[in-house]
mmCIF file of C-alpha atoms in Angstrom:
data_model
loop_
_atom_site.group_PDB
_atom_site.id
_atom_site.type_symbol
_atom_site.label_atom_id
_atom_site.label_comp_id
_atom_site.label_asym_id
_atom_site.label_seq_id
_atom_site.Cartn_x
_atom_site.Cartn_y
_atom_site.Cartn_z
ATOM 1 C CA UNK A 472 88.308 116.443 102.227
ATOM 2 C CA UNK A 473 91.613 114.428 101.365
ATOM 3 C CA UNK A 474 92.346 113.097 97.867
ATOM 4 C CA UNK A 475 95.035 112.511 96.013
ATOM 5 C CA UNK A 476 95.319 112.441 92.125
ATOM 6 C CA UNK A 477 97.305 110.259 89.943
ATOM 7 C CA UNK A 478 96.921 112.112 86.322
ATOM 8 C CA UNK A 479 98.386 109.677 83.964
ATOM 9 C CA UNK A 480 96.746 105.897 83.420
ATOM 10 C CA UNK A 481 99.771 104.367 82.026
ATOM 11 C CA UNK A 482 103.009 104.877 81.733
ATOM 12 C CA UNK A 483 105.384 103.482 79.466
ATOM 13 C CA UNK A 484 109.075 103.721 79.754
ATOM 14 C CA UNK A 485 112.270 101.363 78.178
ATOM 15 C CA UNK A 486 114.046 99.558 80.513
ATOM 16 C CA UNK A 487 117.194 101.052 81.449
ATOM 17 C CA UNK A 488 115.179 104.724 81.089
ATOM 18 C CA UNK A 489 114.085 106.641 84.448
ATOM 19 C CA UNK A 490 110.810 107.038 85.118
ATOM 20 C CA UNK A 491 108.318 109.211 87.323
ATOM 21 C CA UNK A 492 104.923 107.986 88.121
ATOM 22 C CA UNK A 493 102.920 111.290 88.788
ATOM 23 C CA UNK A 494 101.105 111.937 92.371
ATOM 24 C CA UNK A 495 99.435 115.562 93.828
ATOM 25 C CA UNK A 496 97.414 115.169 96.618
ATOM 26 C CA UNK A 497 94.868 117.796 98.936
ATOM 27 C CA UNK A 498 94.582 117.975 102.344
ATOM 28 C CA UNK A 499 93.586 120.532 104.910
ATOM 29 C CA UNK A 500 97.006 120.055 107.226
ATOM 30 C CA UNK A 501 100.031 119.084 106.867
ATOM 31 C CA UNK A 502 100.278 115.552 104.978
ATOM 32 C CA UNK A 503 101.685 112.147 105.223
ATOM 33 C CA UNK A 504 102.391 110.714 101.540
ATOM 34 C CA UNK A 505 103.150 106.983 100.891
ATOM 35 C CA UNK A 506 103.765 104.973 97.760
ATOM 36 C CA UNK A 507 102.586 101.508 97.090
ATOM 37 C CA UNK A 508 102.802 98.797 94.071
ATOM 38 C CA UNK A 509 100.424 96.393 93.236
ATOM 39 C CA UNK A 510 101.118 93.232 91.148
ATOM 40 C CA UNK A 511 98.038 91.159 89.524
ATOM 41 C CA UNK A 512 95.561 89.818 92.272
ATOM 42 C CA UNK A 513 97.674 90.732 94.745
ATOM 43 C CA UNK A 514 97.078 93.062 97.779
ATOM 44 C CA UNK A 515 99.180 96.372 97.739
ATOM 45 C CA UNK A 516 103.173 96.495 98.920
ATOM 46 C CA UNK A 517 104.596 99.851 100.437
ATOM 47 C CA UNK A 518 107.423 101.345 98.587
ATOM 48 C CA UNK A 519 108.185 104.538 100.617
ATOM 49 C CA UNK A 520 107.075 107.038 102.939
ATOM 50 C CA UNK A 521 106.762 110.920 103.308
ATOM 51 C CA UNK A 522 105.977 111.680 107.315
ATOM 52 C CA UNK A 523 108.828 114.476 107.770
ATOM 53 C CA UNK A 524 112.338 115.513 108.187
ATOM 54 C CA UNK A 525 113.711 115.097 104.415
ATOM 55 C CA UNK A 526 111.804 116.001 101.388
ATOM 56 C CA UNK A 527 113.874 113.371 99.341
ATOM 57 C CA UNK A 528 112.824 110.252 100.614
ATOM 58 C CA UNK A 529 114.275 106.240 98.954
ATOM 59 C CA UNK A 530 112.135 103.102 99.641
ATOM 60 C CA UNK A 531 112.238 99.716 98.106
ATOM 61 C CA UNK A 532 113.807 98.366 95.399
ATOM 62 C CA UNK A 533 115.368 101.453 93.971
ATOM 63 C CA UNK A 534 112.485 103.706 93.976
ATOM 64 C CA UNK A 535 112.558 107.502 95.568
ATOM 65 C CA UNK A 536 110.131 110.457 95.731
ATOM 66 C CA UNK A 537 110.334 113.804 96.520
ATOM 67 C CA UNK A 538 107.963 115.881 98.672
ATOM 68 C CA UNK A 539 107.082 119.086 97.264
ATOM 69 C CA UNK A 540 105.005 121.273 99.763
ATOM 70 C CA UNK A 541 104.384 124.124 97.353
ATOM 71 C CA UNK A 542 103.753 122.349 94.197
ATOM 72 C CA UNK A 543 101.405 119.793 96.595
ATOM 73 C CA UNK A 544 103.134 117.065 94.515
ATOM 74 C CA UNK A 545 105.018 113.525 95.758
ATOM 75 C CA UNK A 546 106.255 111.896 92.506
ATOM 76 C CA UNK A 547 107.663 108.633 92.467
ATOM 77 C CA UNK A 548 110.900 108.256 90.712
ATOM 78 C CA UNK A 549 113.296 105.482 89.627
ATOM 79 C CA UNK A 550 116.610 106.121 87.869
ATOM 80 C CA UNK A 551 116.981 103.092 85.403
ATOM 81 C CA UNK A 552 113.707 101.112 85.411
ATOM 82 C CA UNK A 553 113.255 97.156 84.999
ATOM 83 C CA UNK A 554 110.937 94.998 83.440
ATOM 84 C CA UNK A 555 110.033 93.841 86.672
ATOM 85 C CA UNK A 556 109.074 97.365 87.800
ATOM 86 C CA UNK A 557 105.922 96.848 85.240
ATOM 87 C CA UNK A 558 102.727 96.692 88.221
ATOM 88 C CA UNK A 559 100.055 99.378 89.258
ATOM 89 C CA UNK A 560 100.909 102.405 91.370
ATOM 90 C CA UNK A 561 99.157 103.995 94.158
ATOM 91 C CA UNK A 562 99.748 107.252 95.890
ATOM 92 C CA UNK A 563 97.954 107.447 99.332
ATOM 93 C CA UNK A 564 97.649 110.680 101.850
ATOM 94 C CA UNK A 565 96.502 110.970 105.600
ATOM 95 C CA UNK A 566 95.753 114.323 106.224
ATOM 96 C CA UNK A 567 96.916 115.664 110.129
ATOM 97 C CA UNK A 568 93.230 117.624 110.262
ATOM 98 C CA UNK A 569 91.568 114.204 110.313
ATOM 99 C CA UNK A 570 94.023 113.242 112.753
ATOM 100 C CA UNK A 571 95.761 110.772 110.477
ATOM 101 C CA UNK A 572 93.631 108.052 111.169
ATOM 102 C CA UNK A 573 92.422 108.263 107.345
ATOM 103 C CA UNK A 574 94.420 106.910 104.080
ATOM 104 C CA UNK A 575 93.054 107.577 100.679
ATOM 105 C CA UNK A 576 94.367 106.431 97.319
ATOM 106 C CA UNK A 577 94.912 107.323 93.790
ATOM 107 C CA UNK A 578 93.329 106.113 91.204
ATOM 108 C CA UNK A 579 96.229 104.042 90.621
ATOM 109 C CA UNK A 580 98.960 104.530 87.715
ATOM 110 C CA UNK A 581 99.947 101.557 85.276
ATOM 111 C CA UNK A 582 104.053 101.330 84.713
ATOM 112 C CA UNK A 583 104.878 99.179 81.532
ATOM 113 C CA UNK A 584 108.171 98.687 81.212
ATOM 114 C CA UNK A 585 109.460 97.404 77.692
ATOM 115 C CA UNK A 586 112.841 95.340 77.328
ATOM 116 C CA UNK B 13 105.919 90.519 113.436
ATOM 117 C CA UNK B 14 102.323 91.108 112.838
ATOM 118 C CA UNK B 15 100.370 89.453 110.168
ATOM 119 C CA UNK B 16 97.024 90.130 108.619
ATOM 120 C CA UNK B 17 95.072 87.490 107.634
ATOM 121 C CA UNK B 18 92.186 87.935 104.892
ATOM 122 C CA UNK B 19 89.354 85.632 103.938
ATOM 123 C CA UNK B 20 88.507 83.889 101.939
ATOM 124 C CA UNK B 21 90.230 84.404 98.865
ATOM 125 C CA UNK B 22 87.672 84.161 96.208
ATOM 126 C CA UNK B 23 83.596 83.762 96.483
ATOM 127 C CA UNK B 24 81.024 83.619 93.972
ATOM 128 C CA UNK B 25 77.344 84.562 95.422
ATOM 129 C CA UNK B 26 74.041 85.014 94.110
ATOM 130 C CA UNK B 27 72.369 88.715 94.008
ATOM 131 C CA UNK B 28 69.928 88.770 96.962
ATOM 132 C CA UNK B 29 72.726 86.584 99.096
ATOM 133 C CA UNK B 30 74.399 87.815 102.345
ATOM 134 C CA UNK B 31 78.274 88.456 102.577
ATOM 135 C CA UNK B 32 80.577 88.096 105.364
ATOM 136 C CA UNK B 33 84.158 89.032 105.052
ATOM 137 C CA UNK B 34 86.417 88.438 107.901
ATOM 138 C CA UNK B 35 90.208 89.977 108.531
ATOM 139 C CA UNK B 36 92.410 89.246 111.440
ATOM 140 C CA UNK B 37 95.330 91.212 112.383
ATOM 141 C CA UNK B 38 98.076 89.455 114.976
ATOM 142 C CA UNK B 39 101.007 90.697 116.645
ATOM 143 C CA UNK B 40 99.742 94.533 117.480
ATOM 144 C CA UNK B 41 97.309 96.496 119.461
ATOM 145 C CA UNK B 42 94.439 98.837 119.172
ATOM 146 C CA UNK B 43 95.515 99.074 114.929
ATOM 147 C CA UNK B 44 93.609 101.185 112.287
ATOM 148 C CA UNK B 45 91.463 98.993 110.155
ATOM 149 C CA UNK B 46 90.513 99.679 107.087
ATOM 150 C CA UNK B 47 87.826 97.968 104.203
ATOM 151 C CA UNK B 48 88.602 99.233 100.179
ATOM 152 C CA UNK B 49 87.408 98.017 96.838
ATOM 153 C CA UNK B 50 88.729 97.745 93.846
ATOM 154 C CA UNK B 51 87.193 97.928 90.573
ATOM 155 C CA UNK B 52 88.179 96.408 87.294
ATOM 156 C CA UNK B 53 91.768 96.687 88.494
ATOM 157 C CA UNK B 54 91.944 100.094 89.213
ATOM 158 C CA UNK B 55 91.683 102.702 91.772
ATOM 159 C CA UNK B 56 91.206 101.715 95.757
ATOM 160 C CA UNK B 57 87.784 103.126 97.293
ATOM 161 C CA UNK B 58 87.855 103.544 101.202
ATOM 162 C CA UNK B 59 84.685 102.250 101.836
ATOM 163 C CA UNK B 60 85.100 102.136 105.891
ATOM 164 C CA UNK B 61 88.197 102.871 108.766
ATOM 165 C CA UNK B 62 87.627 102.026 112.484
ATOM 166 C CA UNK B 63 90.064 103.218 115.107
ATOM 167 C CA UNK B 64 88.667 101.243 118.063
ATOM 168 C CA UNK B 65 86.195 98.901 118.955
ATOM 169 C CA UNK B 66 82.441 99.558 117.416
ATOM 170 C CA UNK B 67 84.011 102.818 115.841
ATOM 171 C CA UNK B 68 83.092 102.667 112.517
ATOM 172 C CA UNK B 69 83.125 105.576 109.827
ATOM 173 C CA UNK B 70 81.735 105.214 106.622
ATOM 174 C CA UNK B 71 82.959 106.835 103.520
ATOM 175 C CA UNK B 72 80.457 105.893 101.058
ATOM 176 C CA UNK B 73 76.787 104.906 101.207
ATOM 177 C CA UNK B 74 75.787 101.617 99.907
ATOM 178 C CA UNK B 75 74.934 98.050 100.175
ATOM 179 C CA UNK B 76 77.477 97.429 102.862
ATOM 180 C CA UNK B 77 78.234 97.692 106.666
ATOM 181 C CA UNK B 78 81.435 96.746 108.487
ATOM 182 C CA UNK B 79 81.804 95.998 111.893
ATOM 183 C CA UNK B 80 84.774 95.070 115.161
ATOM 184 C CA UNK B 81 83.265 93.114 117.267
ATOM 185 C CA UNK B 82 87.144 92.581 118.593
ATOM 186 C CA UNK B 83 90.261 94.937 118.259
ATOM 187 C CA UNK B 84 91.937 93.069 116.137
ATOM 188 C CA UNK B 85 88.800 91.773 114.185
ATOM 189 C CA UNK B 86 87.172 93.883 111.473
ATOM 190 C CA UNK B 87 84.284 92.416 109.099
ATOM 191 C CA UNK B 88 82.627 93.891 106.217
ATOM 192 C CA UNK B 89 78.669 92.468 105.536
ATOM 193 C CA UNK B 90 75.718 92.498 103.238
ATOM 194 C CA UNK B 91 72.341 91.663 103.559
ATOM 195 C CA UNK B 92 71.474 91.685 100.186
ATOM 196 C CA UNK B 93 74.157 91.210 97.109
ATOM 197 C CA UNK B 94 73.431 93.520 94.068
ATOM 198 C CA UNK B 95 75.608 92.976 91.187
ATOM 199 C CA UNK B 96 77.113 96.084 91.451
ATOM 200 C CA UNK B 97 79.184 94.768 94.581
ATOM 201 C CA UNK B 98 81.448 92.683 93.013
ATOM 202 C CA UNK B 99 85.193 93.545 92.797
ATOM 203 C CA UNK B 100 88.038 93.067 94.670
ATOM 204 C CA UNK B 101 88.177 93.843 98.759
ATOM 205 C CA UNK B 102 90.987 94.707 100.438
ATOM 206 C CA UNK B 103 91.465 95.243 103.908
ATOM 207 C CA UNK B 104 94.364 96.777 105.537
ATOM 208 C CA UNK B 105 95.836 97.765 109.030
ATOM 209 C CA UNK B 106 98.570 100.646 110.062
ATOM 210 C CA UNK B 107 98.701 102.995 113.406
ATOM 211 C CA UNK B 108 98.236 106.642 113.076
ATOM 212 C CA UNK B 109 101.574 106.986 111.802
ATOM 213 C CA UNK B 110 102.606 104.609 109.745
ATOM 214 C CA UNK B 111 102.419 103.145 106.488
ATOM 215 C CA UNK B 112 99.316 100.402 105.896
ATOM 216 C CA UNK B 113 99.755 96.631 105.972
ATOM 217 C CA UNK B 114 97.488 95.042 103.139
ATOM 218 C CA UNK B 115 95.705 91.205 103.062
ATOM 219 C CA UNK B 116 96.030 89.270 100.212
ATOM 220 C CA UNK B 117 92.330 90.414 99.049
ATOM 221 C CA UNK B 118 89.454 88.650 98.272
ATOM 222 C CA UNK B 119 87.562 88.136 94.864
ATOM 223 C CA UNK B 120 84.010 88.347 94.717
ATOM 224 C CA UNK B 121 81.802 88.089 91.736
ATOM 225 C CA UNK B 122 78.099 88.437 92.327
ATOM 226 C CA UNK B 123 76.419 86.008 89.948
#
């Protein structure tokens, strides 16, 4: 079956610091990867997308992660992060055997960003 | 554009009451829908996905059933509230392909 694991709870980083919010994920095919945020009572926003072509991929507001096929890994990196950035992260898969029709999540990663 | 449209927003029931919880999507056709709770602020659980009309899969057995009665309507029921099924529901569109399109989510607390 599908899953994806997020291995840190929290994450803390100084603003103007990069940061990488940890995701490897299982599947039986080949994967789809996607990154989303989640602010406080709030439904989730999509950040980026891994379906193919580049392995470097950038989304929204300054955020990028790299597909790593042999490593099974799709970290989510930003170069300088912001206060703002502080929210929950999720790391989601579809896996091609299942046809793509299914999208599991992460346990979800906590960014805290301190000024 | 498409929209999804989740509600309501927040509901406090009694254990032993029935839930209803309705989303809407507008503006596409023949979309993935998908039902996921949230716990204490954390991780999403994919409780069920439908790709069509009255094709439902469930992913984890318990006090709930979901059901699309329409293409674009997908509801998630209970006969019976246990305390246990309070948290935070979530559903979500997407096609095969793409990224998912989340509601705003509704709060429910089981009293």
């Amino acid at each position: 079956a599908q899953s994806v694991a997020q291995p840190e709870d929290q994450v803390n980083v100084a603003e103007g610091n990069p940061l990488t919010v940890k995701c490897t994920y299982s599947v039986s095919g080949n994967p789809y990867l996607f990154w989303y945020v989640q602010y406080p009572n709030r439904g989730l926003q999509f950040l980026l997308k891994y379906i193919t072509g580049d392995n470097l991929v950038k989304g929204s507001y300054g955020f990028e992660a790299e597909f790593n096929k042999s490593q099974t890994s799709f970290h989510l990196k930003k170069p300088s992060a912001l206060v703002s950035d502080s929210a929950l992260y999720f790391c989601a898969v579809r896996d091609e055997n299942t046809g793509f029709q299914k999208l599991v999540f992460g346990t979800g990663t906590r960014l805290l960003v301190s000024p | 554009s498409q929209t999804i449209h989740q509600w309501p927003a927040t509901l406090v029931q009694p254990v032993g009451s029935p839930l209803s919880l309705e989303c809407t999507v507008e503006g596409t056709s023949n979309p993935n829908l998908y039902w996921y709770r949230q716990a204490a602020g954390r991780g999403l659980q994919l409780l069920f996905y439908s790709i069509g009309i009255d094709q439902i899969s469930s992913e984890v057995p318990q006090n709930l059933s979901a059901s699309r009665p329409q293409d674009r309507q997908f509801i998630l029921s209970s006969k019976k509230l246990l305390l246990s099924d309070s948290g935070f529901y979530l559903c979500a569109w997407s096609n095969w392909n793409t990224e998912a399109f989340f509601g705003q989510g509704t709060r429910l607390t089981v009293v």
